[in-house]
Amino acid sequence: MVKKEMIAMLLAGGQGSRLGALTAKMAKPAIAFGGKYRIIDFTLSNCINSGIDTVGVLTQYQPLRLNTHIGIGIPWDLDRNIGGVTILPPYEKSVNSEWYTGTANAVYQNLEFMESYHPDYVLILSGDHVYKMDYEVMLESHKENHADVTIATMPVTIEEAKRFGVAVTDENGEIREFQEKPEEPKSNLASMGVYIFSWDVLKEALEALKDEPDCDFGKHIIPHCQERGERLFAYEFDAYWKDVGTLGSYWEANMGLIDIVPEFNLYEEFWKIYTNSGIIPPQYIADEATIERSLIGDGTEVYGNVNGSVISSGVTIGKGSIVRDSIIMQDTVIGEGCVIDKAIISEGVTVGNNVTLGIGNEVPNKLKPDVYAYGLVTIGEDSTIPDGVKVGKNTAIRGRTEPDDYPNGLLEGGETLIKAGERV
């Protein structure tokens, strides 16, 4: 009989709709981060660094890139005969087949997978946060408190607390009340979406709420456990943690990596971040190129000027081009004589010669003002930008665009250019 003390269930099926054009063809956890990694790398690395060698990754939305990246888990030392990493998409059952309809529903549909390891504890994780955390220390806290459920929490401002589940605790850290995205938070301890459940408690809750529509941990499972009188404790985390769920927070988190003393350190020997990086030749920096305060990935060729930017692997930046305060993902080609200001350019994009991105004043995006904001230009995967066009701020482009798509060679600030057949 296989027995594991604690296994992890990693929720990676989210669409990430607030990232707009970046997630049209891939799940949010698969998005590039820091010029080398994908967002899910941080959670997977936390698992293996914490001694957790059995991880179920629950995928659903656009999983191809994620599945290819994870493979059999070799970069994270998760290629095990017993345990290791297992991709868990929704699957056809003999009765009542369905998509995952909520975070807890996704875990419920994989009860059999969890039961096969006879765990004492189950760790529930999200695949779309950037942080380093030792889950073993959290488990010790769970055991010391004789807890049934431990929720990782983080102090935030009261204004920010409205976006999270909020734990109201006593002096021992026991949770007396849990509010899910409250209008008037009674505490500033925000749930990080990281939970440790004692196995029998989790199993009971999932089975009791199996018919609940869109069953979710924060909205349903945690309140259910409280009503039953289970012991719930908060585990307070006080290091770097970033939910990169909006274009603004994603851009800020990447820009934070290029500070002289970055708040989030990717270079620590004792807590490495592992990734599936493939075999890529070294970078090439031409004589006439200049690079300041930037991260440049392997296999990238720079012939122009890069300042305050994060450039992934396999990118080409042409002669005379200037890239400032931007994120450029892998295998993108920037032509010659371009000026790129505060842009997020996804994978496999081709930008023609003499293109200017990020001109003029900020005006709200007409189609999705809450998504395409922060003064950014956002370009989706595999898009093409023709020679000589100019693009304003708070804009989005997706697809293979032609000169005719730009009246007078211009896409004005606040406009969205999505070619037929592409998702907004």
PDB file of N, CA and C in Angstrom, residues 113-194:
ATOM      1  N   PHE A 113      -7.984   9.769  -6.971  1.00  0.00           N
ATOM      2  CA  PHE A 113      -6.539  10.018  -7.064  1.00  0.00           C
ATOM      3  C   PHE A 113      -5.963  10.241  -5.666  1.00  0.00           C
ATOM      4  N   MET A 114      -6.634  11.079  -4.867  1.00  0.00           N
ATOM      5  CA  MET A 114      -6.122  11.387  -3.526  1.00  0.00           C
ATOM      6  C   MET A 114      -6.152  10.142  -2.639  1.00  0.00           C
ATOM      7  N   GLU A 115      -7.261   9.387  -2.695  1.00  0.00           N
ATOM      8  CA  GLU A 115      -7.402   8.212  -1.832  1.00  0.00           C
ATOM      9  C   GLU A 115      -6.328   7.162  -2.102  1.00  0.00           C
ATOM     10  N   SER A 116      -5.819   7.140  -3.327  1.00  0.00           N
ATOM     11  CA  SER A 116      -4.821   6.115  -3.676  1.00  0.00           C
ATOM     12  C   SER A 116      -3.518   6.296  -2.896  1.00  0.00           C
ATOM     13  N   TYR A 117      -3.307   7.477  -2.296  1.00  0.00           N
ATOM     14  CA  TYR A 117      -2.086   7.734  -1.528  1.00  0.00           C
ATOM     15  C   TYR A 117      -2.326   7.678  -0.009  1.00  0.00           C
ATOM     16  N   HIS A 118      -3.568   7.427   0.424  1.00  0.00           N
ATOM     17  CA  HIS A 118      -3.902   7.346   1.851  1.00  0.00           C
ATOM     18  C   HIS A 118      -3.237   8.481   2.640  1.00  0.00           C
ATOM     19  N   PRO A 119      -3.431   9.749   2.231  1.00  0.00           N
ATOM     20  CA  PRO A 119      -2.704  10.844   2.897  1.00  0.00           C
ATOM     21  C   PRO A 119      -3.276  11.142   4.278  1.00  0.00           C
ATOM     22  N   ASP A 120      -2.426  11.687   5.146  1.00  0.00           N
ATOM     23  CA  ASP A 120      -2.919  12.239   6.411  1.00  0.00           C
ATOM     24  C   ASP A 120      -3.414  13.666   6.183  1.00  0.00           C
ATOM     25  N   TYR A 121      -2.735  14.361   5.251  1.00  0.00           N
ATOM     26  CA  TYR A 121      -3.053  15.768   4.999  1.00  0.00           C
ATOM     27  C   TYR A 121      -3.056  16.034   3.497  1.00  0.00           C
ATOM     28  N   VAL A 122      -3.872  17.003   3.090  1.00  0.00           N
ATOM     29  CA  VAL A 122      -3.885  17.425   1.684  1.00  0.00           C
ATOM     30  C   VAL A 122      -3.650  18.931   1.644  1.00  0.00           C
ATOM     31  N   LEU A 123      -2.690  19.317   0.817  1.00  0.00           N
ATOM     32  CA  LEU A 123      -2.344  20.732   0.627  1.00  0.00           C
ATOM     33  C   LEU A 123      -3.017  21.207  -0.658  1.00  0.00           C
ATOM     34  N   ILE A 124      -3.822  22.253  -0.565  1.00  0.00           N
ATOM     35  CA  ILE A 124      -4.507  22.822  -1.736  1.00  0.00           C
ATOM     36  C   ILE A 124      -3.769  24.100  -2.142  1.00  0.00           C
ATOM     37  N   LEU A 125      -3.385  24.179  -3.426  1.00  0.00           N
ATOM     38  CA  LEU A 125      -2.577  25.305  -3.916  1.00  0.00           C
ATOM     39  C   LEU A 125      -3.171  25.898  -5.183  1.00  0.00           C
ATOM     40  N   SER A 126      -2.800  27.156  -5.452  1.00  0.00           N
ATOM     41  CA  SER A 126      -3.136  27.779  -6.735  1.00  0.00           C
ATOM     42  C   SER A 126      -1.874  27.865  -7.570  1.00  0.00           C
ATOM     43  N   GLY A 127      -2.019  27.676  -8.887  1.00  0.00           N
ATOM     44  CA  GLY A 127      -0.857  27.715  -9.765  1.00  0.00           C
ATOM     45  C   GLY A 127      -0.595  29.075 -10.359  1.00  0.00           C
ATOM     46  N   ASP A 128      -1.205  30.132  -9.792  1.00  0.00           N
ATOM     47  CA  ASP A 128      -1.054  31.442 -10.439  1.00  0.00           C
ATOM     48  C   ASP A 128      -0.578  32.537  -9.495  1.00  0.00           C
ATOM     49  N   HIS A 129       0.228  32.151  -8.489  1.00  0.00           N
ATOM     50  CA  HIS A 129       0.812  33.148  -7.596  1.00  0.00           C
ATOM     51  C   HIS A 129       2.335  33.029  -7.629  1.00  0.00           C
ATOM     52  N   VAL A 130       3.001  34.150  -7.387  1.00  0.00           N
ATOM     53  CA  VAL A 130       4.469  34.186  -7.389  1.00  0.00           C
ATOM     54  C   VAL A 130       4.933  34.383  -5.946  1.00  0.00           C
ATOM     55  N   TYR A 131       5.594  33.358  -5.399  1.00  0.00           N
ATOM     56  CA  TYR A 131       6.071  33.433  -4.013  1.00  0.00           C
ATOM     57  C   TYR A 131       6.953  32.226  -3.712  1.00  0.00           C
ATOM     58  N   LYS A 132       7.674  32.302  -2.582  1.00  0.00           N
ATOM     59  CA  LYS A 132       8.449  31.163  -2.085  1.00  0.00           C
ATOM     60  C   LYS A 132       7.941  30.860  -0.688  1.00  0.00           C
ATOM     61  N   MET A 133       7.548  29.612  -0.469  1.00  0.00           N
ATOM     62  CA  MET A 133       6.972  29.275   0.834  1.00  0.00           C
ATOM     63  C   MET A 133       7.312  27.830   1.186  1.00  0.00           C
ATOM     64  N   ASP A 134       7.718  27.623   2.430  1.00  0.00           N
ATOM     65  CA  ASP A 134       8.013  26.276   2.915  1.00  0.00           C
ATOM     66  C   ASP A 134       6.733  25.684   3.511  1.00  0.00           C
ATOM     67  N   TYR A 135       6.102  24.793   2.736  1.00  0.00           N
ATOM     68  CA  TYR A 135       4.834  24.210   3.183  1.00  0.00           C
ATOM     69  C   TYR A 135       5.037  23.278   4.378  1.00  0.00           C
ATOM     70  N   GLU A 136       6.281  22.811   4.587  1.00  0.00           N
ATOM     71  CA  GLU A 136       6.565  21.931   5.712  1.00  0.00           C
ATOM     72  C   GLU A 136       6.393  22.681   7.038  1.00  0.00           C
ATOM     73  N   VAL A 137       6.802  23.947   7.045  1.00  0.00           N
ATOM     74  CA  VAL A 137       6.648  24.772   8.258  1.00  0.00           C
ATOM     75  C   VAL A 137       5.158  24.986   8.540  1.00  0.00           C
ATOM     76  N   MET A 138       4.385  25.193   7.481  1.00  0.00           N
ATOM     77  CA  MET A 138       2.933  25.361   7.640  1.00  0.00           C
ATOM     78  C   MET A 138       2.305  24.070   8.182  1.00  0.00           C
ATOM     79  N   LEU A 139       2.792  22.918   7.721  1.00  0.00           N
ATOM     80  CA  LEU A 139       2.273  21.638   8.214  1.00  0.00           C
ATOM     81  C   LEU A 139       2.606  21.459   9.690  1.00  0.00           C
ATOM     82  N   GLU A 140       3.808  21.861  10.106  1.00  0.00           N
ATOM     83  CA  GLU A 140       4.174  21.775  11.537  1.00  0.00           C
ATOM     84  C   GLU A 140       3.192  22.596  12.375  1.00  0.00           C
ATOM     85  N   SER A 141       2.867  23.795  11.873  1.00  0.00           N
ATOM     86  CA  SER A 141       1.911  24.665  12.577  1.00  0.00           C
ATOM     87  C   SER A 141       0.537  23.980  12.665  1.00  0.00           C
ATOM     88  N   HIS A 142       0.123  23.338  11.574  1.00  0.00           N
ATOM     89  CA  HIS A 142      -1.162  22.621  11.529  1.00  0.00           C
ATOM     90  C   HIS A 142      -1.197  21.529  12.607  1.00  0.00           C
ATOM     91  N   LYS A 143      -0.097  20.790  12.727  1.00  0.00           N
ATOM     92  CA  LYS A 143      -0.033  19.695  13.708  1.00  0.00           C
ATOM     93  C   LYS A 143      -0.013  20.236  15.141  1.00  0.00           C
ATOM     94  N   GLU A 144       0.802  21.275  15.374  1.00  0.00           N
ATOM     95  CA  GLU A 144       0.918  21.839  16.731  1.00  0.00           C
ATOM     96  C   GLU A 144      -0.431  22.351  17.246  1.00  0.00           C
ATOM     97  N   ASN A 145      -1.222  22.922  16.320  1.00  0.00           N
ATOM     98  CA  ASN A 145      -2.530  23.475  16.708  1.00  0.00           C
ATOM     99  C   ASN A 145      -3.632  22.413  16.766  1.00  0.00           C
ATOM    100  N   HIS A 146      -3.271  21.165  16.421  1.00  0.00           N
ATOM    101  CA  HIS A 146      -4.294  20.103  16.289  1.00  0.00           C
ATOM    102  C   HIS A 146      -5.438  20.613  15.415  1.00  0.00           C
ATOM    103  N   ALA A 147      -5.049  21.263  14.325  1.00  0.00           N
ATOM    104  CA  ALA A 147      -6.038  21.908  13.443  1.00  0.00           C
ATOM    105  C   ALA A 147      -6.671  20.877  12.505  1.00  0.00           C
ATOM    106  N   ASP A 148      -7.888  21.183  12.078  1.00  0.00           N
ATOM    107  CA  ASP A 148      -8.533  20.412  11.005  1.00  0.00           C
ATOM    108  C   ASP A 148      -8.262  21.071   9.659  1.00  0.00           C
ATOM    109  N   VAL A 149      -8.209  22.410   9.686  1.00  0.00           N
ATOM    110  CA  VAL A 149      -7.924  23.191   8.475  1.00  0.00           C
ATOM    111  C   VAL A 149      -6.973  24.317   8.852  1.00  0.00           C
ATOM    112  N   THR A 150      -5.910  24.507   8.078  1.00  0.00           N
ATOM    113  CA  THR A 150      -5.035  25.668   8.262  1.00  0.00           C
ATOM    114  C   THR A 150      -5.044  26.468   6.968  1.00  0.00           C
ATOM    115  N   ILE A 151      -5.267  27.772   7.102  1.00  0.00           N
ATOM    116  CA  ILE A 151      -5.337  28.669   5.931  1.00  0.00           C
ATOM    117  C   ILE A 151      -4.143  29.619   5.991  1.00  0.00           C
ATOM    118  N   ALA A 152      -3.322  29.617   4.927  1.00  0.00           N
ATOM    119  CA  ALA A 152      -2.224  30.586   4.870  1.00  0.00           C
ATOM    120  C   ALA A 152      -2.816  31.975   4.642  1.00  0.00           C
ATOM    121  N   THR A 153      -2.400  32.915   5.467  1.00  0.00           N
ATOM    122  CA  THR A 153      -2.927  34.279   5.370  1.00  0.00           C
ATOM    123  C   THR A 153      -1.785  35.274   5.297  1.00  0.00           C
ATOM    124  N   MET A 154      -2.143  36.465   4.857  1.00  0.00           N
ATOM    125  CA  MET A 154      -1.139  37.509   4.703  1.00  0.00           C
ATOM    126  C   MET A 154      -1.784  38.852   5.048  1.00  0.00           C
ATOM    127  N   PRO A 155      -1.110  39.692   5.834  1.00  0.00           N
ATOM    128  CA  PRO A 155      -1.690  41.005   6.123  1.00  0.00           C
ATOM    129  C   PRO A 155      -1.702  41.882   4.870  1.00  0.00           C
ATOM    130  N   VAL A 156      -2.835  42.507   4.590  1.00  0.00           N
ATOM    131  CA  VAL A 156      -2.963  43.456   3.473  1.00  0.00           C
ATOM    132  C   VAL A 156      -3.674  44.694   4.004  1.00  0.00           C
ATOM    133  N   THR A 157      -3.808  45.722   3.175  1.00  0.00           N
ATOM    134  CA  THR A 157      -4.575  46.885   3.623  1.00  0.00           C
ATOM    135  C   THR A 157      -6.060  46.506   3.656  1.00  0.00           C
ATOM    136  N   ILE A 158      -6.819  47.228   4.471  1.00  0.00           N
ATOM    137  CA  ILE A 158      -8.263  46.939   4.569  1.00  0.00           C
ATOM    138  C   ILE A 158      -8.929  47.097   3.206  1.00  0.00           C
ATOM    139  N   GLU A 159      -8.466  48.073   2.413  1.00  0.00           N
ATOM    140  CA  GLU A 159      -9.046  48.284   1.073  1.00  0.00           C
ATOM    141  C   GLU A 159      -8.807  47.064   0.188  1.00  0.00           C
ATOM    142  N   GLU A 160      -7.582  46.524   0.244  1.00  0.00           N
ATOM    143  CA  GLU A 160      -7.256  45.335  -0.546  1.00  0.00           C
ATOM    144  C   GLU A 160      -8.018  44.100  -0.065  1.00  0.00           C
ATOM    145  N   ALA A 161      -8.293  44.061   1.233  1.00  0.00           N
ATOM    146  CA  ALA A 161      -8.922  42.875   1.835  1.00  0.00           C
ATOM    147  C   ALA A 161     -10.266  42.535   1.187  1.00  0.00           C
ATOM    148  N   LYS A 162     -10.910  43.521   0.588  1.00  0.00           N
ATOM    149  CA  LYS A 162     -12.215  43.273  -0.056  1.00  0.00           C
ATOM    150  C   LYS A 162     -12.119  42.279  -1.212  1.00  0.00           C
ATOM    151  N   ARG A 163     -10.911  42.123  -1.779  1.00  0.00           N
ATOM    152  CA  ARG A 163     -10.735  41.232  -2.937  1.00  0.00           C
ATOM    153  C   ARG A 163     -10.464  39.789  -2.528  1.00  0.00           C
ATOM    154  N   PHE A 164     -10.301  39.546  -1.222  1.00  0.00           N
ATOM    155  CA  PHE A 164      -9.865  38.231  -0.762  1.00  0.00           C
ATOM    156  C   PHE A 164     -10.869  37.631   0.220  1.00  0.00           C
ATOM    157  N   GLY A 165     -10.652  36.355   0.539  1.00  0.00           N
ATOM    158  CA  GLY A 165     -11.274  35.802   1.734  1.00  0.00           C
ATOM    159  C   GLY A 165     -10.518  36.352   2.928  1.00  0.00           C
ATOM    160  N   VAL A 166     -11.223  36.666   4.024  1.00  0.00           N
ATOM    161  CA  VAL A 166     -10.595  37.326   5.177  1.00  0.00           C
ATOM    162  C   VAL A 166     -10.835  36.489   6.431  1.00  0.00           C
ATOM    163  N   ALA A 167      -9.754  36.268   7.204  1.00  0.00           N
ATOM    164  CA  ALA A 167      -9.848  35.482   8.434  1.00  0.00           C
ATOM    165  C   ALA A 167      -9.844  36.401   9.651  1.00  0.00           C
ATOM    166  N   VAL A 168     -10.831  36.218  10.512  1.00  0.00           N
ATOM    167  CA  VAL A 168     -10.880  36.935  11.791  1.00  0.00           C
ATOM    168  C   VAL A 168     -10.431  35.945  12.861  1.00  0.00           C
ATOM    169  N   THR A 169      -9.301  36.233  13.513  1.00  0.00           N
ATOM    170  CA  THR A 169      -8.692  35.247  14.419  1.00  0.00           C
ATOM    171  C   THR A 169      -8.655  35.743  15.866  1.00  0.00           C
ATOM    172  N   ASP A 170      -8.498  34.788  16.801  1.00  0.00           N
ATOM    173  CA  ASP A 170      -8.265  35.161  18.197  1.00  0.00           C
ATOM    174  C   ASP A 170      -6.748  35.223  18.442  1.00  0.00           C
ATOM    175  N   GLU A 171      -6.358  35.402  19.730  1.00  0.00           N
ATOM    176  CA  GLU A 171      -4.927  35.604  20.020  1.00  0.00           C
ATOM    177  C   GLU A 171      -4.091  34.354  19.744  1.00  0.00           C
ATOM    178  N   ASN A 172      -4.730  33.190  19.610  1.00  0.00           N
ATOM    179  CA  ASN A 172      -3.998  31.951  19.319  1.00  0.00           C
ATOM    180  C   ASN A 172      -3.952  31.633  17.828  1.00  0.00           C
ATOM    181  N   GLY A 173      -4.517  32.521  17.018  1.00  0.00           N
ATOM    182  CA  GLY A 173      -4.540  32.284  15.578  1.00  0.00           C
ATOM    183  C   GLY A 173      -5.702  31.421  15.124  1.00  0.00           C
ATOM    184  N   GLU A 174      -6.600  31.051  16.046  1.00  0.00           N
ATOM    185  CA  GLU A 174      -7.771  30.259  15.636  1.00  0.00           C
ATOM    186  C   GLU A 174      -8.768  31.169  14.923  1.00  0.00           C
ATOM    187  N   ILE A 175      -9.308  30.675  13.819  1.00  0.00           N
ATOM    188  CA  ILE A 175     -10.217  31.492  13.001  1.00  0.00           C
ATOM    189  C   ILE A 175     -11.622  31.449  13.606  1.00  0.00           C
ATOM    190  N   ARG A 176     -12.111  32.626  14.002  1.00  0.00           N
ATOM    191  CA  ARG A 176     -13.449  32.732  14.594  1.00  0.00           C
ATOM    192  C   ARG A 176     -14.507  33.058  13.550  1.00  0.00           C
ATOM    193  N   GLU A 177     -14.048  33.694  12.473  1.00  0.00           N
ATOM    194  CA  GLU A 177     -14.994  34.030  11.394  1.00  0.00           C
ATOM    195  C   GLU A 177     -14.207  34.108  10.085  1.00  0.00           C
ATOM    196  N   PHE A 178     -14.826  33.657   8.995  1.00  0.00           N
ATOM    197  CA  PHE A 178     -14.183  33.742   7.684  1.00  0.00           C
ATOM    198  C   PHE A 178     -15.144  34.447   6.732  1.00  0.00           C
ATOM    199  N   GLN A 179     -14.693  35.576   6.163  1.00  0.00           N
ATOM    200  CA  GLN A 179     -15.529  36.358   5.242  1.00  0.00           C
ATOM    201  C   GLN A 179     -14.964  36.233   3.820  1.00  0.00           C
ATOM    202  N   GLU A 180     -15.801  35.860   2.872  1.00  0.00           N
ATOM    203  CA  GLU A 180     -15.344  35.727   1.491  1.00  0.00           C
ATOM    204  C   GLU A 180     -15.620  37.030   0.733  1.00  0.00           C
ATOM    205  N   LYS A 181     -14.555  37.740   0.330  1.00  0.00           N
ATOM    206  CA  LYS A 181     -14.638  39.012  -0.407  1.00  0.00           C
ATOM    207  C   LYS A 181     -15.685  39.959   0.204  1.00  0.00           C
ATOM    208  N   PRO A 182     -15.483  40.343   1.474  1.00  0.00           N
ATOM    209  CA  PRO A 182     -16.495  41.163   2.158  1.00  0.00           C
ATOM    210  C   PRO A 182     -16.447  42.628   1.733  1.00  0.00           C
ATOM    211  N   GLU A 183     -17.597  43.281   1.733  1.00  0.00           N
ATOM    212  CA  GLU A 183     -17.665  44.719   1.463  1.00  0.00           C
ATOM    213  C   GLU A 183     -17.007  45.499   2.598  1.00  0.00           C
ATOM    214  N   GLU A 184     -17.219  45.016   3.847  1.00  0.00           N
ATOM    215  CA  GLU A 184     -16.625  45.663   5.021  1.00  0.00           C
ATOM    216  C   GLU A 184     -15.830  44.633   5.809  1.00  0.00           C
ATOM    217  N   PRO A 185     -14.541  44.470   5.479  1.00  0.00           N
ATOM    218  CA  PRO A 185     -13.738  43.442   6.140  1.00  0.00           C
ATOM    219  C   PRO A 185     -13.583  43.717   7.639  1.00  0.00           C
ATOM    220  N   LYS A 186     -13.647  42.644   8.428  1.00  0.00           N
ATOM    221  CA  LYS A 186     -13.468  42.768   9.877  1.00  0.00           C
ATOM    222  C   LYS A 186     -12.012  42.517  10.268  1.00  0.00           C
ATOM    223  N   SER A 187     -11.180  42.247   9.272  1.00  0.00           N
ATOM    224  CA  SER A 187      -9.769  41.943   9.535  1.00  0.00           C
ATOM    225  C   SER A 187      -8.975  42.259   8.270  1.00  0.00           C
ATOM    226  N   ASN A 188      -7.661  42.350   8.419  1.00  0.00           N
ATOM    227  CA  ASN A 188      -6.826  42.564   7.218  1.00  0.00           C
ATOM    228  C   ASN A 188      -6.011  41.320   6.887  1.00  0.00           C
ATOM    229  N   LEU A 189      -6.374  40.163   7.479  1.00  0.00           N
ATOM    230  CA  LEU A 189      -5.663  38.914   7.193  1.00  0.00           C
ATOM    231  C   LEU A 189      -6.310  38.237   5.989  1.00  0.00           C
ATOM    232  N   ALA A 190      -5.652  38.355   4.831  1.00  0.00           N
ATOM    233  CA  ALA A 190      -6.233  37.845   3.583  1.00  0.00           C
ATOM    234  C   ALA A 190      -5.795  36.398   3.355  1.00  0.00           C
ATOM    235  N   SER A 191      -6.733  35.581   2.893  1.00  0.00           N
ATOM    236  CA  SER A 191      -6.403  34.203   2.530  1.00  0.00           C
ATOM    237  C   SER A 191      -5.595  34.191   1.246  1.00  0.00           C
ATOM    238  N   MET A 192      -4.519  33.394   1.230  1.00  0.00           N
ATOM    239  CA  MET A 192      -3.659  33.287   0.053  1.00  0.00           C
ATOM    240  C   MET A 192      -4.115  32.171  -0.879  1.00  0.00           C
ATOM    241  N   GLY A 193      -5.214  31.493  -0.534  1.00  0.00           N
ATOM    242  CA  GLY A 193      -5.656  30.366  -1.367  1.00  0.00           C
ATOM    243  C   GLY A 193      -4.759  29.148  -1.198  1.00  0.00           C
ATOM    244  N   VAL A 194      -4.064  29.071  -0.050  1.00  0.00           N
ATOM    245  CA  VAL A 194      -3.222  27.919   0.287  1.00  0.00           C
ATOM    246  C   VAL A 194      -3.813  27.306   1.555  1.00  0.00           C
TER     247      VAL A 194
END
